[in-house]
PDB file of C-alpha atoms and ligand atoms in Angstrom:
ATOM      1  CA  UNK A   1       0.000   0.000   0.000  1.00  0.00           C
ATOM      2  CA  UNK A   2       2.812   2.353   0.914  1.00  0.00           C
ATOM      3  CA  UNK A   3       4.386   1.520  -2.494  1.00  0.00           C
ATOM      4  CA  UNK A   4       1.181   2.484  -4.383  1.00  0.00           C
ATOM      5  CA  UNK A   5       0.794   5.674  -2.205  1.00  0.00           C
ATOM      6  CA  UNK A   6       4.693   6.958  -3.082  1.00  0.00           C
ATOM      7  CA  UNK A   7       4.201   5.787  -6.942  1.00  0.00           C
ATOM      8  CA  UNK A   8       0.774   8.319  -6.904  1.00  0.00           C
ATOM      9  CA  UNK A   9       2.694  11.099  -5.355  1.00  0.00           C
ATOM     10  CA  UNK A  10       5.101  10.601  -7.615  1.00  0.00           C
ATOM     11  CA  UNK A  11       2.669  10.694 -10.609  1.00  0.00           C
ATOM     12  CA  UNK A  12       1.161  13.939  -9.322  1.00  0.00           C
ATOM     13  CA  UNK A  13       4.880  15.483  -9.598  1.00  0.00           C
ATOM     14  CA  UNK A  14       5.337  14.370 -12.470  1.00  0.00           C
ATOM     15  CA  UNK A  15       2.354  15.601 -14.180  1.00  0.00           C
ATOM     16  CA  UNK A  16       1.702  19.238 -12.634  1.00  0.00           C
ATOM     17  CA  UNK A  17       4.321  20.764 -14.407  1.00  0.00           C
ATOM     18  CA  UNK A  18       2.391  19.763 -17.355  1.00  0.00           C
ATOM     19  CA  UNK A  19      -1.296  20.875 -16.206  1.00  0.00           C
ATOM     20  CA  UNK A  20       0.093  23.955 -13.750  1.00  0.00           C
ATOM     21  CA  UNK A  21      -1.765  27.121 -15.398  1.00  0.00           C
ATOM     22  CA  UNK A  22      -0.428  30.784 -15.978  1.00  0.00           C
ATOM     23  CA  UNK A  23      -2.949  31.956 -17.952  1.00  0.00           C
ATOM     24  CA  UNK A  24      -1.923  35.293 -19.613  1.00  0.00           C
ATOM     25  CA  UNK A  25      -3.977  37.892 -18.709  1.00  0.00           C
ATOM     26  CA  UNK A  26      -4.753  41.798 -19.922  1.00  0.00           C
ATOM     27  CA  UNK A  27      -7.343  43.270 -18.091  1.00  0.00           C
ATOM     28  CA  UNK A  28      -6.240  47.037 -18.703  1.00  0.00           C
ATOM     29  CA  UNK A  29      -7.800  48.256 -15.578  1.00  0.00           C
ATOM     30  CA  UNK A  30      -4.495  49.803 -13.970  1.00  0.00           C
ATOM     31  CA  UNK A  31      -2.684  50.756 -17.138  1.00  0.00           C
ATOM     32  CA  UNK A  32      -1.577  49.673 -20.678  1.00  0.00           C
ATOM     33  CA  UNK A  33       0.324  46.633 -19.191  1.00  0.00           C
ATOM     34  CA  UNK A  34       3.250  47.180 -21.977  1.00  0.00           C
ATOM     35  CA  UNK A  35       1.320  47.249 -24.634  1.00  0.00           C
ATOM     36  CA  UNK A  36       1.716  48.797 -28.050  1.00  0.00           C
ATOM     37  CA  UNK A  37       0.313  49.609 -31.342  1.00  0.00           C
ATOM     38  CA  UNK A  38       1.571  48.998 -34.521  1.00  0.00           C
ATOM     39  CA  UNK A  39       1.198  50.324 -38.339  1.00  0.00           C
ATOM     40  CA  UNK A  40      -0.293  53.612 -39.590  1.00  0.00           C
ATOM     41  CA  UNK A  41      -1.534  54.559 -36.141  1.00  0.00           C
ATOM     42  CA  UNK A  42      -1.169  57.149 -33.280  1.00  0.00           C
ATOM     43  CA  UNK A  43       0.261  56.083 -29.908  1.00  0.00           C
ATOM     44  CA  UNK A  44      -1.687  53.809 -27.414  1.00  0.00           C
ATOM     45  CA  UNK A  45      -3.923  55.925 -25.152  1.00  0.00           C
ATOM     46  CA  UNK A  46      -5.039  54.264 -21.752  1.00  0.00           C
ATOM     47  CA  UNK A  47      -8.703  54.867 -20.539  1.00  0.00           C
ATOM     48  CA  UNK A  48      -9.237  54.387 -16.788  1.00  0.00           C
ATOM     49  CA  UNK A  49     -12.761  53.467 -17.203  1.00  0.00           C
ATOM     50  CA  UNK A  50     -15.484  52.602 -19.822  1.00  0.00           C
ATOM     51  CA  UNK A  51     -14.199  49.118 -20.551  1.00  0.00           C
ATOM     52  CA  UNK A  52     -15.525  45.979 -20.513  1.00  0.00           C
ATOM     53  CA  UNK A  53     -15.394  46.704 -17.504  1.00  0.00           C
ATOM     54  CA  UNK A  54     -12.800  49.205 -16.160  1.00  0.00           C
ATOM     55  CA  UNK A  55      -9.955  50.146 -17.977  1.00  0.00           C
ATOM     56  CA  UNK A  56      -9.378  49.628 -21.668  1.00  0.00           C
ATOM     57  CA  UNK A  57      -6.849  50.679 -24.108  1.00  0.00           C
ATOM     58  CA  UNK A  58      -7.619  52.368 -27.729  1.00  0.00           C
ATOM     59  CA  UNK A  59      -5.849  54.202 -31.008  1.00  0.00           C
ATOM     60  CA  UNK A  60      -6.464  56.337 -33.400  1.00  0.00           C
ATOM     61  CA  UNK A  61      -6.010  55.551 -37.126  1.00  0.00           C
ATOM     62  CA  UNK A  62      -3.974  57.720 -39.217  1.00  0.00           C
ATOM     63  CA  UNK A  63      -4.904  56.689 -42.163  1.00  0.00           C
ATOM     64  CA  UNK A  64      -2.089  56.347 -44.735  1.00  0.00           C
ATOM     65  CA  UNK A  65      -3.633  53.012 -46.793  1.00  0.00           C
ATOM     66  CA  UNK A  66      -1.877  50.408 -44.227  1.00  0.00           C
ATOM     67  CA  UNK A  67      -3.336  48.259 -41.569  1.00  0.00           C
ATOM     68  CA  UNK A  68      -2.438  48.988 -37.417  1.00  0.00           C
ATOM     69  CA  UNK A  69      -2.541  46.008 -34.688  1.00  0.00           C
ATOM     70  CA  UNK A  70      -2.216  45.857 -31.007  1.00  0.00           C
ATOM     71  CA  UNK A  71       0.345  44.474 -30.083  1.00  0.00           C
ATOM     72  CA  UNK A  72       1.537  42.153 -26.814  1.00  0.00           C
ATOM     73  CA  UNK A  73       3.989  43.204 -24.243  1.00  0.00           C
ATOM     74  CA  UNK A  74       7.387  41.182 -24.166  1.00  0.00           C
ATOM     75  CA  UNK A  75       6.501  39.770 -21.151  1.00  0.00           C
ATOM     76  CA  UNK A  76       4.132  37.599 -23.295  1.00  0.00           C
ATOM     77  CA  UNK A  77       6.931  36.007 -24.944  1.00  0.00           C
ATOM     78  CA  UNK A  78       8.176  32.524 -24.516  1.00  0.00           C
ATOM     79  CA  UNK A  79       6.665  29.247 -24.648  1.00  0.00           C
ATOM     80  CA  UNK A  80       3.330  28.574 -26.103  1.00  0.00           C
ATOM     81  CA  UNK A  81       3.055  25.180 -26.118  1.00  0.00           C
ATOM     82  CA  UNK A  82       1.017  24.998 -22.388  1.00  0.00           C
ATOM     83  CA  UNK A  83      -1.480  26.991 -24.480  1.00  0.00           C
ATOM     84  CA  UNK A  84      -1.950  24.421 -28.200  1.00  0.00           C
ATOM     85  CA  UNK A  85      -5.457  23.488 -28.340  1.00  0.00           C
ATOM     86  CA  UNK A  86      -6.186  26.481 -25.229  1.00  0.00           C
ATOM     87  CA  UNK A  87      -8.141  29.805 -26.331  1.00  0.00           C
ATOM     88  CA  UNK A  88      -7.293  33.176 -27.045  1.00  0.00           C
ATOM     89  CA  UNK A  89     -10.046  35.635 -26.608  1.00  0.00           C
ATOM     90  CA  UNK A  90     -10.515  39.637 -26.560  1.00  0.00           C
ATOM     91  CA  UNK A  91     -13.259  42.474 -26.589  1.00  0.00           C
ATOM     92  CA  UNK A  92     -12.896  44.802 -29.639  1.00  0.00           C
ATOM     93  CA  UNK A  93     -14.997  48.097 -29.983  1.00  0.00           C
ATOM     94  CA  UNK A  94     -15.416  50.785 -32.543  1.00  0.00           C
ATOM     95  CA  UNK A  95     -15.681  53.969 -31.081  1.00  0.00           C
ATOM     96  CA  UNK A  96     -14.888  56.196 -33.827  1.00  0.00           C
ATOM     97  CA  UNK A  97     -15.225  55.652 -37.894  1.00  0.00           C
ATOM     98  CA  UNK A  98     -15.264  57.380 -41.458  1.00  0.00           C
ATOM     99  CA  UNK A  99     -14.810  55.005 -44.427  1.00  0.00           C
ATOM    100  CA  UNK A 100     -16.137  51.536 -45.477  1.00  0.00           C
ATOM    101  CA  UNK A 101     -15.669  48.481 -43.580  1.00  0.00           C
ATOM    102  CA  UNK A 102     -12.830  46.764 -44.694  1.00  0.00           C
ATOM    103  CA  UNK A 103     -12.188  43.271 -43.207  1.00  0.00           C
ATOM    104  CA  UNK A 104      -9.302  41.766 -45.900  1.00  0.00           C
ATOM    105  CA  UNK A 105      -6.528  41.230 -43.561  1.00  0.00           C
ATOM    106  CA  UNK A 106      -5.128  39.043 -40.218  1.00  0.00           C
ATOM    107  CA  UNK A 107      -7.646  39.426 -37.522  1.00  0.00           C
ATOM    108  CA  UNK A 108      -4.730  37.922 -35.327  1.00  0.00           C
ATOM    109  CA  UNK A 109      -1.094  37.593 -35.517  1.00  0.00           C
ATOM    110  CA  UNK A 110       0.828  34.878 -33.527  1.00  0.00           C
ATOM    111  CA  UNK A 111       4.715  35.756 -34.251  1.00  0.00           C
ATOM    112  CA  UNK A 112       7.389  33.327 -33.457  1.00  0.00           C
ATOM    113  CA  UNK A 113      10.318  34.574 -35.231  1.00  0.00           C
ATOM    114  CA  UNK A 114      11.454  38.513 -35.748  1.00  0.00           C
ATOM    115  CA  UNK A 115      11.027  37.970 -39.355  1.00  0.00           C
ATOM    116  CA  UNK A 116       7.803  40.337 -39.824  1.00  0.00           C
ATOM    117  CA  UNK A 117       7.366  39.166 -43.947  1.00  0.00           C
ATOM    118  CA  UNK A 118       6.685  35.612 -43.029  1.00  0.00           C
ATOM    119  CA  UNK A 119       7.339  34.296 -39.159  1.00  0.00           C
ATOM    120  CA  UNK A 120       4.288  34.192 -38.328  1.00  0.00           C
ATOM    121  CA  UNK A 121       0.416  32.243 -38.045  1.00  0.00           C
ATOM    122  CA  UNK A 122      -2.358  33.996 -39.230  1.00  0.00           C
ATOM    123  CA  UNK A 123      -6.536  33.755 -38.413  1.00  0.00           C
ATOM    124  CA  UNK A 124      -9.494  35.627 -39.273  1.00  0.00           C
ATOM    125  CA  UNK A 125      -8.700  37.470 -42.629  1.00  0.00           C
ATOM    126  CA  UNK A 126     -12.323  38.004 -44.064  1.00  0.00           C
ATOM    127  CA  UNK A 127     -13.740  36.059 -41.459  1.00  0.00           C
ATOM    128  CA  UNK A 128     -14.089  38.090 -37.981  1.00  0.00           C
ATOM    129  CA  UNK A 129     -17.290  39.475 -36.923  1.00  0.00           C
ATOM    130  CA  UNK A 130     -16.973  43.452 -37.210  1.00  0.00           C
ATOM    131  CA  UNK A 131     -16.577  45.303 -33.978  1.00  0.00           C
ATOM    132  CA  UNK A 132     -19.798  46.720 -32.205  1.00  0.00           C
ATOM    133  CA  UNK A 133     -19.978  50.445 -31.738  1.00  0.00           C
ATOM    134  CA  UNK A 134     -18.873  51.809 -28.713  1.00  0.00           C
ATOM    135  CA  UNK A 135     -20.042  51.720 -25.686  1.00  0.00           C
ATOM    136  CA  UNK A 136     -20.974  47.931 -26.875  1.00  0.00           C
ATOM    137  CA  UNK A 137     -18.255  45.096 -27.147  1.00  0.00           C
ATOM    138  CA  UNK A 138     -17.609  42.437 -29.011  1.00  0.00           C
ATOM    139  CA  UNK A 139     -16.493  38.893 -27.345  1.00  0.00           C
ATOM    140  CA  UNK A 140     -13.989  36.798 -29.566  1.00  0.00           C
ATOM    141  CA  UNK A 141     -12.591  33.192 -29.177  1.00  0.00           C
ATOM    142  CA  UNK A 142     -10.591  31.193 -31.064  1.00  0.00           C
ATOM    143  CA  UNK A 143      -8.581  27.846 -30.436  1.00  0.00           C
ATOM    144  CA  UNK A 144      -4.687  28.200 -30.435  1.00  0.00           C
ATOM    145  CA  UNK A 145      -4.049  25.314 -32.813  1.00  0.00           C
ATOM    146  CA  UNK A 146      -2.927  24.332 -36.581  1.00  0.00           C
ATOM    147  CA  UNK A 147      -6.336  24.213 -37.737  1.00  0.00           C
ATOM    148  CA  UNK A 148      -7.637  27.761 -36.836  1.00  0.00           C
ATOM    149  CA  UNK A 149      -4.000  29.498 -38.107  1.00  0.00           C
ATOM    150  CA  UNK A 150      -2.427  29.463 -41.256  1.00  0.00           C
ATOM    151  CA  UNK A 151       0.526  30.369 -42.574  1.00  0.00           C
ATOM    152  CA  UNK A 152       1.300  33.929 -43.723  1.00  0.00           C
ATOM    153  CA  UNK A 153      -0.323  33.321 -47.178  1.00  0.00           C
ATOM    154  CA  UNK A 154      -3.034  31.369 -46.353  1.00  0.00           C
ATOM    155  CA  UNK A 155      -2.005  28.323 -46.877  1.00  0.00           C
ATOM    156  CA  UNK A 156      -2.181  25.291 -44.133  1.00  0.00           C
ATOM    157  CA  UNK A 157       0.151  24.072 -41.196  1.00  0.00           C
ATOM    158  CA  UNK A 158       0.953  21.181 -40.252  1.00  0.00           C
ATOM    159  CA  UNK A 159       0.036  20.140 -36.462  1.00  0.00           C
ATOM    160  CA  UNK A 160       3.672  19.219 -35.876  1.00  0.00           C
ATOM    161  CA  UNK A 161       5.430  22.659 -37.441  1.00  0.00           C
ATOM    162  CA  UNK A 162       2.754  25.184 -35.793  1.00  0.00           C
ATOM    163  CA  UNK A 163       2.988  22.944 -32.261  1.00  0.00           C
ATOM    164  CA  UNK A 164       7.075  23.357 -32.465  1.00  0.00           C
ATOM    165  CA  UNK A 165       7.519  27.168 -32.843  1.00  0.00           C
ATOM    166  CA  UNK A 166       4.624  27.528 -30.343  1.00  0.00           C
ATOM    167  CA  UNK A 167       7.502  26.721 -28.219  1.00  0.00           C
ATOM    168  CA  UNK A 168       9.076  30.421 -28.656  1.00  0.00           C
ATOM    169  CA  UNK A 169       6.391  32.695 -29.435  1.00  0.00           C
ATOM    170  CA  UNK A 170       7.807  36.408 -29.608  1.00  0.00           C
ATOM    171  CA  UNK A 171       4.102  38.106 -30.100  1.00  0.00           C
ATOM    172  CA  UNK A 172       0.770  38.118 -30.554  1.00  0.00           C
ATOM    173  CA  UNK A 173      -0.847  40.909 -32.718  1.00  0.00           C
ATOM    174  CA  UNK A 174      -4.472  42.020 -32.794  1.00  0.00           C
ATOM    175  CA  UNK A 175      -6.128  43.683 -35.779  1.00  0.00           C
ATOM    176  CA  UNK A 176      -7.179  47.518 -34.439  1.00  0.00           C
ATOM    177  CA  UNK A 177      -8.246  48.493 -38.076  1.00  0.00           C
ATOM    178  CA  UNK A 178     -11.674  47.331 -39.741  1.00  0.00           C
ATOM    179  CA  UNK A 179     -12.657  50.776 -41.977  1.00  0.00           C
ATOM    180  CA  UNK A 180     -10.740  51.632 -45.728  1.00  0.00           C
ATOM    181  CA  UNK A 181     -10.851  55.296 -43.684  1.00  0.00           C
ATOM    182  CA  UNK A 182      -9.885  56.316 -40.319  1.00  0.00           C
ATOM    183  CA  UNK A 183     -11.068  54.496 -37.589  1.00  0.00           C
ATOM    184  CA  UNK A 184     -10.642  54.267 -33.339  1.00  0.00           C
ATOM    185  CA  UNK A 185     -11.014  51.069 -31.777  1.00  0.00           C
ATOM    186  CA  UNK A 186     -10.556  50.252 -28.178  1.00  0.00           C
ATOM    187  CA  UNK A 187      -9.285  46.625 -26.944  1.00  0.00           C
ATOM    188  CA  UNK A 188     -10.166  44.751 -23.424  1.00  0.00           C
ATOM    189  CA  UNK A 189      -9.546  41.315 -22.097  1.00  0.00           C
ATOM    190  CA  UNK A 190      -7.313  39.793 -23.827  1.00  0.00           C
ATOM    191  CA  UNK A 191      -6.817  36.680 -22.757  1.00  0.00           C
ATOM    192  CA  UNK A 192      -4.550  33.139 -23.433  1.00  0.00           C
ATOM    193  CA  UNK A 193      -5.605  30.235 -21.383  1.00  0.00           C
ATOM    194  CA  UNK A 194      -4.332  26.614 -21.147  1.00  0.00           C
ATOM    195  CA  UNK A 195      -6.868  23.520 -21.580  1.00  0.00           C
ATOM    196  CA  UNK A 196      -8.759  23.474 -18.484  1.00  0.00           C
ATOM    197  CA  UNK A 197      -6.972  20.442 -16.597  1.00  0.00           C
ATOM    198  CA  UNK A 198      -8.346  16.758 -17.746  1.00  0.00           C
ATOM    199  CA  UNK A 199     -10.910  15.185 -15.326  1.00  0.00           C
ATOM    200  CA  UNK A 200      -8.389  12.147 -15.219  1.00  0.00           C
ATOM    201  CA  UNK A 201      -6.060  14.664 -13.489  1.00  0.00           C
ATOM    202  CA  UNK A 202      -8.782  15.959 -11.332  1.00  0.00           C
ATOM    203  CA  UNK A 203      -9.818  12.155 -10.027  1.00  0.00           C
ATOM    204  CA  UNK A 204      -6.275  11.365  -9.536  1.00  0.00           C
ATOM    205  CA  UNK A 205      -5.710  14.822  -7.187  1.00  0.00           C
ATOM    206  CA  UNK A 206      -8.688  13.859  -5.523  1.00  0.00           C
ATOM    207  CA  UNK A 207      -7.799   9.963  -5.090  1.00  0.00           C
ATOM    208  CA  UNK A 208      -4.702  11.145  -3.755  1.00  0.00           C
ATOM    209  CA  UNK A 209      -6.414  13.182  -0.909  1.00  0.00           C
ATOM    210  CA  UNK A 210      -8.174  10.204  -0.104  1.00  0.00           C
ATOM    211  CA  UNK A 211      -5.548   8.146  -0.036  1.00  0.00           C
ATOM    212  CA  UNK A 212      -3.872  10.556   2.835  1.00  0.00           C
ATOM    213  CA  UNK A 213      -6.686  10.948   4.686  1.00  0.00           C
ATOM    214  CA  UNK A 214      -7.450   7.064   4.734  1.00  0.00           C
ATOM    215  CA  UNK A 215      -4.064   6.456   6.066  1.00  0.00           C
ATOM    216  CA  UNK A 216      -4.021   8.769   8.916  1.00  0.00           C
ATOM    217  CA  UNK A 217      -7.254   7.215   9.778  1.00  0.00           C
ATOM    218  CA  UNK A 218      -5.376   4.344   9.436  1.00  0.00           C
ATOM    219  CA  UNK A 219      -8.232   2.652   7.197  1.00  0.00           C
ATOM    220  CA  UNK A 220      -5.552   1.337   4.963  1.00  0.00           C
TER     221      UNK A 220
HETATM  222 CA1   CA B 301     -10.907  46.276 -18.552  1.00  0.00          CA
END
């Protein structure tokens, strides 16, 4: 019994690394949280309140013909692969537009190499839901894996190449720009999260507890 009890501990070790969960996280309620915008676009401006709730961050357009992204703080970088088959969601608003709607280009970027022209997955050209006005928000999800992203130009991954550079992700990007004119959209809760931990894992934990409790009862 002892043996069995050591060899379960010792499976719990073992797999936590695996299951432990830091989800990342931008709430924007104290700040920008590092960070940025990219393209033909003015600086990042925080808002304190007015979000989804609280805080939210937002840019204005300048309108030169190119397309502008948020983009995720350095702190973001690293390793992915806790997250394959996890979600990535967001709130996107429009709170200021002249123009058409335009929709032909990456909803969302996930970089793993510094090489802007091609390092990188790409979802949602054409097929993203356009932002609500503001003060209304719009909820997105999408599954981190090879079958939501493509490659730059469209074409397919394989599980194996998109699960391997998921390994040493650099940044994410997030389309700010849905209008052929000027446009101001605000971003909130932007979130990555691991799949939720396996019920195996769960009854295992919990078998475990048992298993201490039953021998300082000394039922075992
Ligand atoms: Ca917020």
């Amino acid at each position: 019994m002892k043996r069995f009890f050591y060899m379960l501990a010792l499976l719990s070790v073992l797999l936590w690394p695996v299951y432990s969960n830091a989800d990342l996280v931008s709430t924007f309620d104290s700040g920008a949280e590092g960070w940025t915008v990219t393209g033909d676009v003015h600086p990042i401006e925080w808002e304190s309140s007015g979000g989804n709730p609280g805080g939210y961050i937002k840019a204005v357009d300048d309108a030169t013909g190119q397309w502008w992204f948020f983009a995720s703080p350095s702190t973001w970088q690293g390793d992915w692969t806790q997250y394959i088959n996890g979600t990535l969601s967001f709130d996107l608003t429009l709170i200021q537009h002249y123009g058409n709607w335009d929709n032909n280009q990456d909803a969302v970027r996930i970089y793993y190499g510094s090489n802007q022209a091609q390092d990188f997955y790409a979802w949602g050209k054409n097929i993203i839901n356009y932002p609500a006005q503001y003060p209304s928000w719009s909820s997105y999800e999408i599954t981190i894996d090879s079958t939501t992203f493509t490659n730059p130009d469209g074409t397919p991954i394989d599980a194996a190449t998109f699960n391997s550079n998921m390994s040493h992700v650099t940044k994410l990007w997030i389309r700010g720009e849905y209008i052929s004119g000027g446009d101001t959209e605000g971003l909130d809760n932007v979130q990555v999260r691991a799949v939720p931990i396996p019920g195996a894992v769960w009854l295992l934990g919990s078998g475990l507890i048992g298993l201490v409790v039953a021998n300082k009862k000394r039922i075992l």
